[in-house]
PDB file of C-alpha atoms in Angstrom:
ATOM      1  CA  UNK J   1     -21.699   6.389-203.583  1.00 60.00           C
ATOM      2  CA  UNK J   2     -24.262   4.039-205.142  1.00 67.00           C
ATOM      3  CA  UNK J   3     -27.231   6.158-204.053  1.00 70.00           C
ATOM      4  CA  UNK J   4     -25.807   9.177-205.820  1.00 73.00           C
ATOM      5  CA  UNK J   5     -25.294   7.253-209.059  1.00 76.00           C
ATOM      6  CA  UNK J   6     -28.810   5.944-209.737  1.00 83.00           C
ATOM      7  CA  UNK J   7     -29.644   7.703-213.002  1.00 82.00           C
ATOM      8  CA  UNK J   8     -33.148   7.774-214.447  1.00 86.00           C
ATOM      9  CA  UNK J   9     -33.666   6.857-218.108  1.00 85.00           C
ATOM     10  CA  UNK J  10     -32.770   9.789-220.279  1.00 80.00           C
ATOM     11  CA  UNK J  11     -29.732  10.557-218.112  1.00 76.00           C
ATOM     12  CA  UNK J  12     -30.879  13.999-217.059  1.00 80.00           C
ATOM     13  CA  UNK J  13     -31.965  13.306-213.477  1.00 85.00           C
ATOM     14  CA  UNK J  14     -30.800  11.235-210.502  1.00 85.00           C
ATOM     15  CA  UNK J  15     -33.225   9.164-208.448  1.00 85.00           C
ATOM     16  CA  UNK J  16     -32.225  10.851-205.202  1.00 85.00           C
ATOM     17  CA  UNK J  17     -32.827  14.326-206.657  1.00 87.00           C
ATOM     18  CA  UNK J  18     -36.545  13.446-206.789  1.00 87.00           C
ATOM     19  CA  UNK J  19     -38.802  14.045-203.785  1.00 90.00           C
ATOM     20  CA  UNK J  20     -38.561  11.340-201.144  1.00 89.00           C
ATOM     21  CA  UNK J  21     -42.187  10.207-201.491  1.00 91.00           C
ATOM     22  CA  UNK J  22     -41.798   9.649-205.293  1.00 89.00           C
ATOM     23  CA  UNK J  23     -38.616   7.543-205.272  1.00 87.00           C
ATOM     24  CA  UNK J  24     -40.238   4.116-204.913  1.00 90.00           C
ATOM     25  CA  UNK J  25     -42.562   4.779-207.841  1.00 91.00           C
ATOM     26  CA  UNK J  26     -39.591   5.893-209.982  1.00 89.00           C
ATOM     27  CA  UNK J  27     -37.532   2.719-209.431  1.00 88.00           C
ATOM     28  CA  UNK J  28     -38.744   1.090-212.691  1.00 90.00           C
ATOM     29  CA  UNK J  29     -37.470   4.123-214.631  1.00 90.00           C
ATOM     30  CA  UNK J  30     -33.894   3.816-213.332  1.00 88.00           C
ATOM     31  CA  UNK J  31     -31.317   2.995-216.012  1.00 85.00           C
ATOM     32  CA  UNK J  32     -29.952  -0.022-214.119  1.00 82.00           C
ATOM     33  CA  UNK J  33     -27.373  -1.039-216.734  1.00 82.00           C
ATOM     34  CA  UNK J  34     -25.732   2.383-216.583  1.00 79.00           C
ATOM     35  CA  UNK J  35     -26.184   2.879-212.823  1.00 78.00           C
ATOM     36  CA  UNK J  36     -24.665  -0.481-211.847  1.00 76.00           C
ATOM     37  CA  UNK J  37     -21.661  -0.305-214.180  1.00 74.00           C
ATOM     38  CA  UNK J  38     -18.536  -1.121-212.189  1.00 63.00           C
ATOM     39  CA  UNK J  39     -16.825   2.094-213.244  1.00 65.00           C
ATOM     40  CA  UNK J  40     -19.508   4.079-211.429  1.00 62.00           C
ATOM     41  CA  UNK J  41     -20.156   1.875-208.398  1.00 64.00           C
ATOM     42  CA  UNK J  42     -16.757   0.553-207.324  1.00 67.00           C
ATOM     43  CA  UNK J  43     -14.431   2.664-205.233  1.00 66.00           C
ATOM     44  CA  UNK J  44     -10.855   3.453-206.224  1.00 63.00           C
ATOM     45  CA  UNK J  45      -9.631   0.976-203.609  1.00 63.00           C
ATOM     46  CA  UNK J  46     -11.727  -1.881-205.022  1.00 63.00           C
ATOM     47  CA  UNK J  47     -10.595  -1.264-208.596  1.00 63.00           C
ATOM     48  CA  UNK J  48      -6.891  -0.546-208.053  1.00 70.00           C
ATOM     49  CA  UNK J  49      -5.905  -3.024-205.349  1.00 73.00           C
ATOM     50  CA  UNK J  50      -6.217  -6.637-204.345  1.00 77.00           C
ATOM     51  CA  UNK J  51      -8.917  -5.687-201.821  1.00 74.00           C
ATOM     52  CA  UNK J  52     -11.626  -6.564-204.365  1.00 74.00           C
ATOM     53  CA  UNK J  53     -10.315 -10.119-204.617  1.00 78.00           C
ATOM     54  CA  UNK J  54     -10.299 -10.542-200.844  1.00 77.00           C
ATOM     55  CA  UNK J  55     -13.721  -8.928-200.468  1.00 77.00           C
ATOM     56  CA  UNK J  56     -15.284 -11.350-202.920  1.00 81.00           C
ATOM     57  CA  UNK J  57     -13.586 -14.504-201.579  1.00 86.00           C
ATOM     58  CA  UNK J  58     -13.211 -13.881-197.820  1.00 84.00           C
ATOM     59  CA  UNK J  59     -15.819 -16.495-196.875  1.00 86.00           C
ATOM     60  CA  UNK J  60     -13.904 -19.152-198.802  1.00 90.00           C
ATOM     61  CA  UNK J  61     -10.654 -18.196-197.035  1.00 86.00           C
ATOM     62  CA  UNK J  62     -12.396 -18.311-193.653  1.00 85.00           C
ATOM     63  CA  UNK J  63     -13.848 -21.774-194.363  1.00 88.00           C
ATOM     64  CA  UNK J  64     -10.412 -23.058-195.433  1.00 90.00           C
ATOM     65  CA  UNK J  65      -8.712 -21.697-192.317  1.00 87.00           C
ATOM     66  CA  UNK J  66     -11.384 -23.164-190.034  1.00 87.00           C
ATOM     67  CA  UNK J  67     -11.210 -26.621-191.649  1.00 89.00           C
ATOM     68  CA  UNK J  68      -7.399 -26.552-191.603  1.00 90.00           C
ATOM     69  CA  UNK J  69      -7.315 -25.676-187.893  1.00 85.00           C
ATOM     70  CA  UNK J  70      -9.952 -28.285-187.084  1.00 85.00           C
ATOM     71  CA  UNK J  71      -7.966 -31.008-188.854  1.00 86.00           C
ATOM     72  CA  UNK J  72      -4.635 -29.770-187.457  1.00 84.00           C
ATOM     73  CA  UNK J  73      -5.866 -29.686-183.868  1.00 81.00           C
ATOM     74  CA  UNK J  74      -7.545 -33.080-184.239  1.00 80.00           C
ATOM     75  CA  UNK J  75      -4.409 -34.724-185.631  1.00 79.00           C
ATOM     76  CA  UNK J  76      -2.048 -33.160-183.094  1.00 77.00           C
ATOM     77  CA  UNK J  77      -4.286 -34.119-180.162  1.00 72.00           C
ATOM     78  CA  UNK J  78      -2.876 -37.650-180.157  1.00 70.00           C
ATOM     79  CA  UNK J  79       0.771 -36.558-180.255  1.00 67.00           C
ATOM     80  CA  UNK J  80       2.455 -36.194-176.887  1.00 66.00           C
ATOM     81  CA  UNK J  81       4.257 -32.895-176.436  1.00 61.00           C
ATOM     82  CA  UNK J  82       6.932 -32.035-173.894  1.00 61.00           C
ATOM     83  CA  UNK J  83       5.301 -28.722-172.975  1.00 69.00           C
ATOM     84  CA  UNK J  84       1.652 -28.486-174.124  1.00 67.00           C
ATOM     85  CA  UNK J  85      -0.326 -29.646-177.154  1.00 67.00           C
ATOM     86  CA  UNK J  86      -1.029 -27.217-179.960  1.00 69.00           C
ATOM     87  CA  UNK J  87      -4.234 -25.308-179.301  1.00 71.00           C
ATOM     88  CA  UNK J  88      -4.740 -26.563-175.746  1.00 74.00           C
ATOM     89  CA  UNK J  89      -4.727 -29.654-173.588  1.00 75.00           C
ATOM     90  CA  UNK J  90      -8.360 -30.738-173.985  1.00 78.00           C
ATOM     91  CA  UNK J  91     -10.665 -31.104-176.974  1.00 78.00           C
ATOM     92  CA  UNK J  92     -12.977 -28.391-175.638  1.00 82.00           C
ATOM     93  CA  UNK J  93     -10.132 -25.869-175.439  1.00 81.00           C
ATOM     94  CA  UNK J  94      -8.924 -26.737-178.942  1.00 80.00           C
ATOM     95  CA  UNK J  95     -12.409 -26.345-180.454  1.00 81.00           C
ATOM     96  CA  UNK J  96     -13.002 -23.043-178.649  1.00 82.00           C
ATOM     97  CA  UNK J  97      -9.698 -21.711-179.984  1.00 79.00           C
ATOM     98  CA  UNK J  98     -11.016 -22.435-183.494  1.00 78.00           C
ATOM     99  CA  UNK J  99     -14.112 -20.443-182.594  1.00 78.00           C
ATOM    100  CA  UNK J 100     -11.879 -17.462-181.828  1.00 79.00           C
ATOM    101  CA  UNK J 101     -10.791 -17.346-185.476  1.00 75.00           C
ATOM    102  CA  UNK J 102     -14.196 -16.103-186.610  1.00 73.00           C
ATOM    103  CA  UNK J 103     -14.119 -12.781-184.669  1.00 74.00           C
ATOM    104  CA  UNK J 104     -10.468 -12.405-185.613  1.00 70.00           C
ATOM    105  CA  UNK J 105     -11.467 -12.714-189.276  1.00 66.00           C
ATOM    106  CA  UNK J 106     -13.968  -9.843-188.970  1.00 68.00           C
ATOM    107  CA  UNK J 107     -11.249  -7.359-188.059  1.00 63.00           C
TER     108      UNK J 107
END
């Protein structure tokens, strides 16, 4: 969507309508203020849903979840459980279960 919205100054021609070998030389003539306006570059889903908020802050949420699990598993390691400790019985198992959160986050 962004490649089809790069308008050259004057507004009469798009960058990707120009021949392929001339595009790099025409980059300084792109009207960047108009081409990068959020109304033209963002999808309907990013504008009309909470997806845009998650997309811009997902790294913060991941860091918070990882730190929370690290602290939670560290604190509960000393507590004796009747069945099994939260996250696993050894420190190595608990830390590797935290490592499984990262691929889960990318889904």
